[in-house]
Short mmCIF file of C-alpha atoms and ligand atoms in Angstrom, two decimals:
data_model
loop_
_atom_site.label_atom_id
_atom_site.label_comp_id
_atom_site.label_asym_id
_atom_site.label_seq_id
_atom_site.Cartn_x
_atom_site.Cartn_y
_atom_site.Cartn_z
CA UNK A 1 0.00 0.00 0.00
CA UNK A 2 2.77 2.38 1.07
CA UNK A 3 4.69 1.41 -2.05
CA UNK A 4 1.66 2.10 -4.25
CA UNK A 5 1.25 5.52 -2.66
CA UNK A 6 4.98 6.27 -3.23
CA UNK A 7 4.74 5.05 -6.82
CA UNK A 8 1.77 7.25 -7.61
CA UNK A 9 3.41 10.29 -5.93
CA UNK A 10 6.59 9.93 -7.96
CA UNK A 11 4.53 9.31 -11.10
CA UNK A 12 2.70 12.60 -10.46
CA UNK A 13 6.01 14.38 -9.87
CA UNK A 14 7.36 12.95 -13.12
CA UNK A 15 4.18 13.95 -14.95
CA UNK A 16 4.69 17.49 -13.76
CA UNK A 17 8.04 17.74 -15.52
CA UNK A 18 7.83 19.93 -18.59
CA UNK A 19 8.41 18.15 -21.88
CA UNK A 20 9.85 20.84 -24.10
CA UNK A 21 8.42 20.83 -27.61
CA UNK A 22 8.65 24.45 -28.72
CA UNK A 23 11.87 26.42 -28.23
CA UNK A 24 12.69 30.08 -28.76
CA UNK A 25 16.40 30.74 -29.20
CA UNK A 26 17.39 34.39 -28.85
CA UNK A 27 20.71 35.28 -30.51
CA UNK A 28 21.50 33.75 -33.90
CA UNK A 29 25.30 33.93 -33.67
CA UNK A 30 27.67 30.97 -33.44
CA UNK A 31 25.99 29.48 -30.39
CA UNK A 32 22.32 30.37 -30.95
CA UNK A 33 22.37 29.07 -34.53
CA UNK A 34 23.95 25.81 -33.33
CA UNK A 35 21.42 25.39 -30.50
CA UNK A 36 18.51 26.09 -32.90
CA UNK A 37 19.92 23.56 -35.38
CA UNK A 38 20.31 20.75 -32.86
CA UNK A 39 16.88 21.39 -31.31
CA UNK A 40 15.23 21.42 -34.76
CA UNK A 41 17.07 18.30 -35.91
CA UNK A 42 15.74 16.41 -32.88
CA UNK A 43 12.11 17.23 -33.66
CA UNK A 44 11.53 20.45 -31.71
CA UNK A 45 9.89 23.44 -33.35
CA UNK A 46 12.21 26.41 -33.05
CA UNK A 47 12.00 30.15 -33.53
CA UNK A 48 15.40 31.79 -33.89
CA UNK A 49 15.50 35.48 -32.95
CA UNK A 50 18.12 38.10 -33.75
CA UNK A 51 18.32 41.82 -34.35
CA UNK A 52 18.00 41.91 -38.15
CA UNK A 53 16.92 39.79 -41.09
CA UNK A 54 20.42 40.16 -42.49
CA UNK A 55 21.91 38.45 -39.42
CA UNK A 56 19.19 35.78 -39.47
CA UNK A 57 19.91 35.01 -43.13
CA UNK A 58 23.56 34.50 -42.20
CA UNK A 59 22.49 32.24 -39.31
CA UNK A 60 20.30 30.16 -41.64
CA UNK A 61 23.14 29.81 -44.15
CA UNK A 62 25.44 28.64 -41.31
CA UNK A 63 22.82 26.12 -40.17
CA UNK A 64 22.42 24.75 -43.68
CA UNK A 65 26.20 24.36 -44.12
CA UNK A 66 26.48 22.61 -40.77
CA UNK A 67 23.52 20.32 -41.53
CA UNK A 68 25.23 19.25 -44.75
CA UNK A 69 28.28 18.17 -42.71
CA UNK A 70 26.08 16.28 -40.23
CA UNK A 71 24.07 14.60 -43.01
CA UNK A 72 27.22 13.60 -44.90
CA UNK A 73 28.45 11.78 -41.82
CA UNK A 74 25.16 10.36 -40.53
CA UNK A 75 23.75 9.26 -43.87
CA UNK A 76 27.02 8.45 -45.65
CA UNK A 77 25.47 5.72 -47.82
CA UNK A 78 21.98 7.22 -48.09
CA UNK A 79 22.17 10.71 -49.66
CA UNK A 80 18.38 10.83 -50.12
CA UNK A 81 17.80 10.24 -46.41
CA UNK A 82 20.39 12.95 -45.74
CA UNK A 83 18.57 15.44 -47.97
CA UNK A 84 15.27 14.58 -46.24
CA UNK A 85 16.92 15.11 -42.81
CA UNK A 86 18.15 18.57 -43.88
CA UNK A 87 14.77 19.55 -45.32
CA UNK A 88 12.85 18.35 -42.25
CA UNK A 89 15.23 20.16 -39.87
CA UNK A 90 15.04 23.44 -41.79
CA UNK A 91 11.22 23.21 -41.80
CA UNK A 92 11.29 23.15 -38.00
CA UNK A 93 13.07 26.54 -37.82
CA UNK A 94 11.25 29.85 -38.09
CA UNK A 95 12.90 33.24 -37.58
CA UNK A 96 11.90 36.57 -36.08
CA UNK A 97 13.38 39.94 -35.15
CA UNK A 98 10.76 40.45 -32.42
CA UNK A 99 11.01 38.02 -29.47
CA UNK A 100 7.94 39.52 -27.76
CA UNK A 101 5.68 38.45 -30.62
CA UNK A 102 6.91 34.82 -30.64
CA UNK A 103 7.23 33.76 -27.00
CA UNK A 104 3.48 33.38 -26.40
CA UNK A 105 3.51 29.67 -27.24
CA UNK A 106 7.02 28.61 -26.26
CA UNK A 107 7.99 26.06 -23.62
CA UNK A 108 11.62 27.14 -23.34
CA UNK A 109 13.58 30.30 -24.12
CA UNK A 110 17.31 29.75 -24.61
CA UNK A 111 19.21 33.03 -24.61
CA UNK A 112 22.52 33.21 -26.55
CA UNK A 113 23.01 36.95 -27.08
CA UNK A 114 26.11 39.02 -26.35
CA UNK A 115 27.93 38.26 -23.04
CA UNK A 116 26.69 41.37 -21.28
CA UNK A 117 24.60 41.37 -18.10
CA UNK A 118 22.54 44.47 -18.81
CA UNK A 119 21.67 43.26 -22.35
CA UNK A 120 20.57 39.88 -20.91
CA UNK A 121 18.59 41.67 -18.15
CA UNK A 122 16.74 43.87 -20.66
CA UNK A 123 15.83 40.87 -22.77
CA UNK A 124 14.57 38.61 -19.95
CA UNK A 125 12.75 41.43 -18.14
CA UNK A 126 10.73 42.05 -21.30
CA UNK A 127 10.15 38.38 -22.14
CA UNK A 128 9.00 37.69 -18.57
CA UNK A 129 5.94 39.87 -19.24
CA UNK A 130 4.95 38.09 -22.45
CA UNK A 131 5.90 34.42 -22.01
CA UNK A 132 3.31 31.98 -20.57
CA UNK A 133 3.52 30.95 -16.90
CA UNK A 134 4.91 27.49 -17.69
CA UNK A 135 7.76 28.72 -19.89
CA UNK A 136 11.28 28.00 -18.65
CA UNK A 137 14.02 30.56 -19.27
CA UNK A 138 17.64 29.49 -19.73
CA UNK A 139 20.84 31.37 -20.45
CA UNK A 140 23.81 30.03 -22.40
CA UNK A 141 26.13 32.54 -20.68
CA UNK A 142 29.80 31.52 -20.52
CA UNK A 143 30.62 33.33 -17.32
CA UNK A 144 27.86 35.49 -15.84
CA UNK A 145 26.04 34.29 -12.71
CA UNK A 146 22.72 32.72 -13.72
CA UNK A 147 21.23 34.08 -10.47
CA UNK A 148 22.07 37.65 -11.50
CA UNK A 149 20.41 37.16 -14.89
CA UNK A 150 17.35 35.43 -13.36
CA UNK A 151 16.88 38.33 -10.95
CA UNK A 152 15.58 40.44 -13.85
CA UNK A 153 12.49 38.18 -13.91
CA UNK A 154 9.68 37.09 -11.62
CA UNK A 155 10.28 33.43 -12.47
CA UNK A 156 13.55 32.59 -10.71
CA UNK A 157 12.18 29.09 -10.00
CA UNK A 158 11.76 28.50 -13.75
CA UNK A 159 15.22 29.81 -14.65
CA UNK A 160 18.46 27.86 -15.13
CA UNK A 161 21.67 27.72 -17.09
CA UNK A 162 22.11 25.66 -20.25
CA UNK A 163 25.75 26.00 -21.22
CA UNK A 164 26.43 24.53 -24.65
CA UNK A 165 29.85 24.21 -26.31
CA UNK A 166 31.15 25.43 -29.62
CA UNK A 167 30.54 23.96 -32.23
CA UNK A 168 27.15 22.93 -30.79
CA UNK A 169 26.34 20.26 -33.41
CA UNK A 170 29.61 18.46 -32.58
CA UNK A 171 30.29 19.02 -28.87
CA UNK A 172 28.41 16.50 -26.73
CA UNK A 173 28.43 18.33 -23.39
CA UNK A 174 25.85 20.67 -21.85
CA UNK A 175 26.35 22.06 -18.34
CA UNK A 176 22.96 22.37 -16.65
CA UNK A 177 23.17 25.04 -13.99
CA UNK A 178 20.90 25.15 -10.95
CA UNK A 179 20.72 28.33 -8.89
CA UNK A 180 19.45 28.26 -5.29
CA UNK A 181 16.08 29.41 -6.72
CA UNK A 182 15.81 26.94 -9.62
CA UNK A 183 13.08 24.39 -8.83
CA UNK A 184 13.84 20.67 -9.03
CA UNK A 185 11.16 20.35 -11.70
CA UNK A 186 12.82 23.04 -13.85
CA UNK A 187 16.24 21.45 -13.39
CA UNK A 188 14.94 18.01 -14.36
CA UNK A 189 13.07 19.43 -17.35
CA UNK A 190 16.30 21.08 -18.56
CA UNK A 191 18.25 17.86 -18.08
CA UNK A 192 15.60 15.95 -20.06
CA UNK A 193 15.75 18.58 -22.81
CA UNK A 194 19.53 18.18 -23.20
CA UNK A 195 19.08 14.41 -23.40
CA UNK A 196 16.39 14.85 -26.07
CA UNK A 197 18.99 16.82 -28.05
CA UNK A 198 21.33 13.82 -27.83
CA UNK A 199 23.69 15.67 -25.50
CA UNK A 200 25.42 14.57 -22.33
CA UNK A 201 24.36 16.80 -19.41
CA UNK A 202 26.42 17.49 -16.29
CA UNK A 203 25.05 19.37 -13.30
CA UNK A 204 26.80 22.37 -11.81
CA UNK A 205 26.09 24.99 -9.18
CA UNK A 206 25.95 28.63 -10.18
CA UNK A 207 29.69 29.19 -9.74
CA UNK A 208 31.81 31.45 -12.03
CA UNK A 209 32.70 29.60 -15.26
CA UNK A 210 30.79 26.50 -14.13
CA UNK A 211 33.11 23.51 -14.73
CA UNK A 212 34.67 23.81 -18.16
CA UNK A 213 35.33 27.55 -18.43
CA UNK A 214 36.67 27.80 -14.86
CA UNK A 215 39.46 25.49 -16.04
CA UNK A 216 39.67 26.40 -19.73
CA UNK A 217 39.67 30.23 -19.67
CA UNK A 218 42.62 30.65 -17.23
CA UNK A 219 44.57 28.19 -19.42
CA UNK A 220 43.78 30.24 -22.55
CA UNK A 221 44.83 33.47 -20.80
CA UNK A 222 48.07 31.86 -19.59
CA UNK A 223 48.85 30.99 -23.23
CA UNK A 224 48.34 34.65 -24.23
CA UNK A 225 50.61 35.80 -21.38
CA UNK A 226 53.30 33.28 -22.43
CA UNK A 227 53.16 34.76 -25.94
CA UNK A 228 53.08 38.36 -24.63
CA UNK A 229 56.26 37.72 -22.63
CA UNK A 230 57.94 36.51 -25.83
CA UNK A 231 58.62 33.07 -24.39
CA UNK A 232 57.31 31.28 -27.51
CA UNK A 233 55.46 32.08 -30.73
CA UNK A 234 51.70 31.58 -30.86
CA UNK A 235 52.21 29.01 -33.63
CA UNK A 236 54.60 26.98 -31.46
CA UNK A 237 52.31 27.24 -28.41
CA UNK A 238 49.45 25.89 -30.56
CA UNK A 239 51.59 23.06 -31.93
CA UNK A 240 52.84 22.27 -28.42
CA UNK A 241 49.37 21.89 -26.92
CA UNK A 242 48.07 19.84 -29.84
CA UNK A 243 51.03 17.47 -30.07
CA UNK A 244 52.11 17.54 -26.43
CA UNK A 245 48.76 17.51 -24.68
CA UNK A 246 46.50 16.00 -27.34
CA UNK A 247 44.16 19.01 -27.56
CA UNK A 248 42.22 19.22 -30.85
CA UNK A 249 43.05 22.94 -31.17
CA UNK A 250 45.85 25.05 -29.75
CA UNK A 251 44.88 27.90 -27.35
CA UNK A 252 45.17 30.65 -30.01
CA UNK A 253 43.15 28.64 -32.52
CA UNK A 254 40.54 28.05 -29.82
CA UNK A 255 40.44 31.72 -28.74
CA UNK A 256 39.79 32.67 -32.38
CA UNK A 257 37.12 29.97 -32.57
CA UNK A 258 35.33 31.07 -29.38
CA UNK A 259 35.55 34.80 -30.26
CA UNK A 260 38.00 37.28 -28.74
CA UNK A 261 35.17 39.60 -27.64
CA UNK A 262 33.49 36.80 -25.70
CA UNK A 263 36.83 35.78 -24.18
CA UNK A 264 37.52 39.38 -23.12
CA UNK A 265 34.02 39.80 -21.60
CA UNK A 266 34.58 36.63 -19.57
CA UNK A 267 37.95 37.66 -18.17
CA UNK A 268 36.92 41.30 -17.54
CA UNK A 269 33.85 40.13 -15.62
CA UNK A 270 35.84 37.78 -13.41
CA UNK A 271 38.53 40.38 -12.82
CA UNK A 272 35.94 42.85 -11.56
CA UNK A 273 34.73 40.20 -9.08
CA UNK A 274 38.23 39.16 -7.96
CA UNK A 275 40.68 41.96 -8.94
CA UNK A 276 43.75 40.48 -7.21
CA UNK A 277 43.53 37.03 -8.81
CA UNK A 278 46.45 36.83 -11.32
CA UNK A 279 44.55 34.19 -13.34
CA UNK A 280 41.97 36.84 -14.21
CA UNK A 281 44.43 39.63 -15.14
CA UNK A 282 43.53 41.38 -18.41
CA UNK A 283 45.75 40.98 -21.47
CA UNK A 284 46.86 44.12 -23.36
CA UNK A 285 47.16 42.09 -26.58
CA UNK A 286 43.66 40.61 -26.31
CA UNK A 287 42.24 44.08 -25.53
CA UNK A 288 44.04 45.58 -28.54
CA UNK A 289 42.69 42.94 -30.95
CA UNK A 290 39.14 43.43 -29.68
CA UNK A 291 39.50 47.21 -30.04
CA UNK A 292 40.58 46.64 -33.65
CA UNK A 293 37.44 44.47 -34.15
CA UNK A 294 39.65 41.45 -34.82
CA UNK A 295 37.32 39.06 -33.02
CA UNK A 296 38.53 35.77 -34.51
CA UNK A 297 36.87 33.39 -36.96
CA UNK A 298 33.56 35.27 -36.96
CA UNK A 299 35.14 38.50 -38.31
CA UNK A 300 37.82 36.83 -40.46
CA UNK A 301 40.77 37.79 -38.25
CA UNK A 302 41.89 37.42 -34.64
CA UNK A 303 45.23 36.01 -33.60
CA UNK A 304 45.22 34.45 -37.09
CA UNK A 305 43.66 35.34 -40.43
CA UNK A 306 40.71 33.12 -41.47
CA UNK A 307 39.28 32.45 -44.92
N1 CAA B 401 28.72 21.46 -37.73
C1 CAA B 401 28.65 20.16 -38.01
N2 CAA B 401 29.74 19.36 -38.08
C2 CAA B 401 30.94 19.94 -37.89
C3 CAA B 401 31.08 21.31 -37.58
C4 CAA B 401 29.90 22.08 -37.51
N3 CAA B 401 29.92 23.39 -37.22
N4 CAA B 401 32.40 21.58 -37.41
C5 CAA B 401 33.05 20.43 -37.58
N5 CAA B 401 32.18 19.45 -37.88
C6 CAA B 401 32.48 18.04 -38.13
C7 CAA B 401 33.21 17.89 -39.47
O1 CAA B 401 32.31 17.73 -40.54
C8 CAA B 401 34.02 16.63 -39.24
O2 CAA B 401 33.21 15.49 -39.46
P1 CAA B 401 33.87 14.10 -39.96
O3 CAA B 401 34.44 13.49 -38.71
O4 CAA B 401 32.72 13.36 -40.48
O5 CAA B 401 34.89 14.47 -41.00
C9 CAA B 401 34.33 16.68 -37.74
O6 CAA B 401 33.40 17.58 -37.15
C10 CAA B 401 35.72 17.21 -37.51
O7 CAA B 401 35.85 18.46 -38.16
P2 CAA B 401 37.07 18.91 -39.10
O8 CAA B 401 37.64 17.70 -39.78
O9 CAA B 401 36.61 20.06 -39.95
O10 CAA B 401 38.11 19.57 -38.13
P3 CAA B 401 38.66 19.06 -36.76
O11 CAA B 401 38.95 17.62 -36.76
O12 CAA B 401 39.73 20.03 -36.41
O13 CAA B 401 37.44 19.29 -35.73
C11 CAA B 401 36.48 20.66 -34.10
C12 CAA B 401 36.85 20.53 -35.58
C13 CAA B 401 35.35 19.67 -33.78
C14 CAA B 401 35.98 22.07 -33.91
C15 CAA B 401 37.73 20.33 -33.24
O14 CAA B 401 38.83 21.10 -33.69
C16 CAA B 401 37.53 20.61 -31.77
O15 CAA B 401 36.96 19.82 -31.05
N6 CAA B 401 38.04 21.78 -31.30
C17 CAA B 401 37.92 22.18 -29.91
C18 CAA B 401 36.56 22.80 -29.69
C19 CAA B 401 36.36 23.21 -28.26
O16 CAA B 401 37.21 23.10 -27.39
N7 CAA B 401 35.16 23.76 -28.01
C20 CAA B 401 34.81 24.31 -26.74
C21 CAA B 401 35.08 25.79 -26.75
S1 CAA B 401 34.73 26.54 -25.19
C22 CAA B 401 33.10 26.78 -25.21
O17 CAA B 401 32.40 26.49 -26.13
C23 CAA B 401 32.50 27.35 -23.96
C24 CAA B 401 32.48 28.83 -23.81
O18 CAA B 401 31.63 29.29 -23.05
C25 CAA B 401 33.47 29.75 -24.43
P1 NAD B 402 27.98 35.86 -31.30
O1 NAD B 402 28.62 37.20 -31.26
O2 NAD B 402 28.39 34.89 -32.36
O3 NAD B 402 26.38 36.01 -31.42
C1 NAD B 402 25.62 36.82 -30.60
C2 NAD B 402 24.35 37.16 -31.37
O4 NAD B 402 23.43 37.79 -30.49
C3 NAD B 402 24.61 38.14 -32.53
O5 NAD B 402 24.09 37.58 -33.73
C4 NAD B 402 23.87 39.40 -32.12
O6 NAD B 402 23.31 40.10 -33.22
C5 NAD B 402 22.78 38.82 -31.22
N1 NAD B 402 22.22 39.76 -30.26
C6 NAD B 402 22.87 40.63 -29.44
N2 NAD B 402 21.99 41.27 -28.65
C7 NAD B 402 20.75 40.80 -28.99
C8 NAD B 402 19.43 41.06 -28.52
N3 NAD B 402 19.20 41.96 -27.56
N4 NAD B 402 18.40 40.38 -29.06
C9 NAD B 402 18.62 39.46 -30.05
N5 NAD B 402 19.85 39.16 -30.52
C10 NAD B 402 20.89 39.83 -30.00
O7 NAD B 402 28.17 35.23 -29.85
P2 NAD B 402 28.20 33.68 -29.44
O8 NAD B 402 29.59 33.19 -29.52
O9 NAD B 402 27.11 32.96 -30.14
O10 NAD B 402 27.86 33.81 -27.87
C11 NAD B 402 26.53 34.01 -27.43
C12 NAD B 402 26.43 33.66 -25.95
O11 NAD B 402 26.85 32.31 -25.75
C13 NAD B 402 27.31 34.52 -25.03
O12 NAD B 402 26.67 34.68 -23.80
C14 NAD B 402 28.56 33.67 -24.89
O13 NAD B 402 29.28 33.95 -23.71
C15 NAD B 402 27.95 32.27 -24.83
N6 NAD B 402 28.83 31.18 -25.25
C16 NAD B 402 29.74 31.35 -26.24
C17 NAD B 402 30.55 30.29 -26.62
C18 NAD B 402 31.55 30.41 -27.72
O14 NAD B 402 32.42 29.54 -27.86
N7 NAD B 402 31.51 31.43 -28.54
C19 NAD B 402 30.39 29.04 -26.00
C20 NAD B 402 29.41 28.89 -24.99
C21 NAD B 402 28.65 29.97 -24.61
#
């Protein structure tokens, strides 16, 4: 009898979990486009939002190119099935320049806009007024406290972190971040969503950099400092970490891949929280490149030139 009561209680709790079907992704850059692609390719309907149609057209082109790579691999011997997969995925993605007009029917908002707290606040504060009660909000921030972002809303219990990795269609990990206010149901719904995307979730508290970036970003900054001191060339540092440590990219290649603006926002934010920590010291070279709008792969030049 007691067991039956327990079983029905846990069944009710499970039934209460939100099964995400419709996703709004805000920010159609490297990360947002990748998140939209993976969600759409796993059967979710997606609206991708950015500031202009021009940007959204670029996002869609990027998604199509990436889908071709995925299809080539997944349907190596069945090109027709690959073409059908691409067509079906693209059909699941709509676009908009006005998030307010599209959130009315969404289960989950994933934010992947610029790494800036006030921009994220403005966005979520507005969306909080227009999204349905049940809608979960999540940020893909690399370094900002999820709690600080959630505080712009009245739904801190339905707010968590979903930290994807670049390139999203390839990288298997998602860090699912639970703040002290995130409800268990929200956390579990986010975990289930990442699994539905075919990703491997790990749980993390709302601590700066979560797991990966807390380890990765200081390493990247140490590489820049090594180069700034003239101890080795950036090319040799990249070769050293690839051939000596087995990393798929060297630190300068990876900084260009992530985006030098994003890397600078991360380190500047942490430095303001912990000014005496030498791991978070700013880099004059990184600052100079960002000032020159050499942001890496996305602008065609960073530490290296890109085609
Ligand atoms: N979409 C779909 N498929 C892609 C892709 C994309 N955008 N990019 C690469 N691929 C596929 C390729 O088609 C290729 O597939 P096959 O195995 O079938 O040939 C495979 O991935 C490998 O790609 P490439 O041969 O072009 O090049 P590569 O072997 O150098 O791999 C890479 C590219 C996957 C990006 C690899 O270099 C890598 O893993 N780099 C490190 C990436 C990394 O560390 N990311 C985390 C950054 S930190 C972060 O994201 C968090 C943050 O907050 C800043
Ligand atoms: P990105 O510069 O490629 O794209 C950001 C996009 O957001 C741009 O297209 C921009 O037009 C759009 N945008 C800015 N403000 C907006 C607004 N108010 N409304 C709608 N769209 C807006 O940046 P990214 O690399 O995709 O990073 C996005 C977020 O993901 C950041 O928070 C970043 O820290 C995080 N992140 C980045 C990486 C990475 O490797 N680049 C990895 C994980 C997480």
